[in-house]
Amino acid sequence: LTLTRQAIEEVCPDYADDFDKVMNSHQYYYANMMVCRKDLLDAYAEWLFGILFCLEKKIDISKYAGDRYQERVFGFLSERLLQVWVLHNRLKIRQFPAFNTESRRINMFEKNRSRIHNLCLKFKKV
């Protein structure tokens, strides 16, 4: 995160205060998911990858070799950066619940049937 702050200072210093606010909060948008207009997604991607390419030069990913989870460092950082971008650009957002469908030990559909139903009802209202 320290290197990420440094990359923000280099690439887009006007986001530094918002980065600090997000890092001092107790929430973030996990899973790198959003639904938005194409122009917003393009602007976000340009901003995000500018920071990630800068970070790529600063982070020695070879120390994570063999640890597939930790090799996802750029994905983890981008999850935190989404909230920075949303805050800085003062975007109005709506949050919806999400769940992982990849678990093999339980039937996720059955476990989350009521959540799926409620989510469908919310989308009908939008």
PDB file of C-alpha atoms in Angstrom, residues 5-60:
ATOM      1  CA  ARG A   5       0.512   5.659  -2.473  1.00  0.00           C
ATOM      2  CA  GLN A   6       3.853   6.513  -4.085  1.00  0.00           C
ATOM      3  CA  ALA A   7       2.546   5.480  -7.518  1.00  0.00           C
ATOM      4  CA  ILE A   8      -0.510   7.686  -7.058  1.00  0.00           C
ATOM      5  CA  GLU A   9       1.754  10.595  -6.138  1.00  0.00           C
ATOM      6  CA  GLU A  10       3.672  10.037  -9.386  1.00  0.00           C
ATOM      7  CA  VAL A  11       0.782   9.324 -11.763  1.00  0.00           C
ATOM      8  CA  CYS A  12      -2.139  11.355 -10.397  1.00  0.00           C
ATOM      9  CA  PRO A  13      -1.222  13.301  -7.244  1.00  0.00           C
ATOM     10  CA  ASP A  14      -4.664  14.906  -7.024  1.00  0.00           C
ATOM     11  CA  TYR A  15      -5.988  11.483  -5.907  1.00  0.00           C
ATOM     12  CA  ALA A  16      -3.594  11.169  -2.930  1.00  0.00           C
ATOM     13  CA  ASP A  17      -5.940  12.671  -0.333  1.00  0.00           C
ATOM     14  CA  ASP A  18      -8.774  10.408  -1.466  1.00  0.00           C
ATOM     15  CA  PHE A  19      -6.436   7.408  -1.322  1.00  0.00           C
ATOM     16  CA  ASP A  20      -5.647   8.309   2.292  1.00  0.00           C
ATOM     17  CA  LYS A  21      -9.346   8.638   3.151  1.00  0.00           C
ATOM     18  CA  VAL A  22     -10.140   5.238   1.663  1.00  0.00           C
ATOM     19  CA  MET A  23      -7.178   3.554   3.338  1.00  0.00           C
ATOM     20  CA  ASN A  24      -8.325   4.944   6.690  1.00  0.00           C
ATOM     21  CA  SER A  25     -11.879   3.668   6.204  1.00  0.00           C
ATOM     22  CA  HIS A  26     -13.229   0.238   7.041  1.00  0.00           C
ATOM     23  CA  GLN A  27     -14.810  -0.709   3.730  1.00  0.00           C
ATOM     24  CA  TYR A  28     -13.942  -1.293   0.104  1.00  0.00           C
ATOM     25  CA  TYR A  29     -15.526  -2.589  -3.085  1.00  0.00           C
ATOM     26  CA  TYR A  30     -14.296  -6.140  -3.446  1.00  0.00           C
ATOM     27  CA  ALA A  31     -14.276  -8.340  -6.544  1.00  0.00           C
ATOM     28  CA  ASN A  32     -13.473  -5.587  -9.078  1.00  0.00           C
ATOM     29  CA  MET A  33     -17.081  -5.440 -10.221  1.00  0.00           C
ATOM     30  CA  MET A  34     -19.139  -2.509 -11.397  1.00  0.00           C
ATOM     31  CA  VAL A  35     -21.804  -1.682 -13.921  1.00  0.00           C
ATOM     32  CA  CYS A  36     -21.477   1.712 -15.571  1.00  0.00           C
ATOM     33  CA  ARG A  37     -21.451   3.619 -18.818  1.00  0.00           C
ATOM     34  CA  LYS A  38     -18.636   2.854 -21.239  1.00  0.00           C
ATOM     35  CA  ASP A  39     -17.106   6.327 -20.911  1.00  0.00           C
ATOM     36  CA  LEU A  40     -16.815   5.892 -17.136  1.00  0.00           C
ATOM     37  CA  LEU A  41     -15.301   2.441 -17.500  1.00  0.00           C
ATOM     38  CA  ASP A  42     -12.789   3.740 -20.048  1.00  0.00           C
ATOM     39  CA  ALA A  43     -11.810   6.627 -17.760  1.00  0.00           C
ATOM     40  CA  TYR A  44     -11.474   4.280 -14.794  1.00  0.00           C
ATOM     41  CA  ALA A  45      -9.383   1.772 -16.754  1.00  0.00           C
ATOM     42  CA  GLU A  46      -7.026   4.479 -18.025  1.00  0.00           C
ATOM     43  CA  TRP A  47      -6.553   5.804 -14.491  1.00  0.00           C
ATOM     44  CA  LEU A  48      -6.224   2.361 -12.874  1.00  0.00           C
ATOM     45  CA  PHE A  49      -3.774   0.887 -15.371  1.00  0.00           C
ATOM     46  CA  GLY A  50      -1.620   4.004 -15.226  1.00  0.00           C
ATOM     47  CA  ILE A  51      -1.170   3.328 -11.514  1.00  0.00           C
ATOM     48  CA  LEU A  52      -0.774  -0.440 -11.918  1.00  0.00           C
ATOM     49  CA  PHE A  53       1.874  -0.083 -14.649  1.00  0.00           C
ATOM     50  CA  CYS A  54       3.778   2.270 -12.359  1.00  0.00           C
ATOM     51  CA  LEU A  55       3.432  -0.255  -9.509  1.00  0.00           C
ATOM     52  CA  GLU A  56       4.625  -3.070 -11.735  1.00  0.00           C
ATOM     53  CA  LYS A  57       8.029  -1.377 -11.781  1.00  0.00           C
ATOM     54  CA  LYS A  58       8.065  -1.064  -7.980  1.00  0.00           C
ATOM     55  CA  ILE A  59       6.800  -4.482  -6.845  1.00  0.00           C
ATOM     56  CA  ASP A  60       9.045  -7.528  -7.106  1.00  0.00           C
TER      57      ASP A  60
END
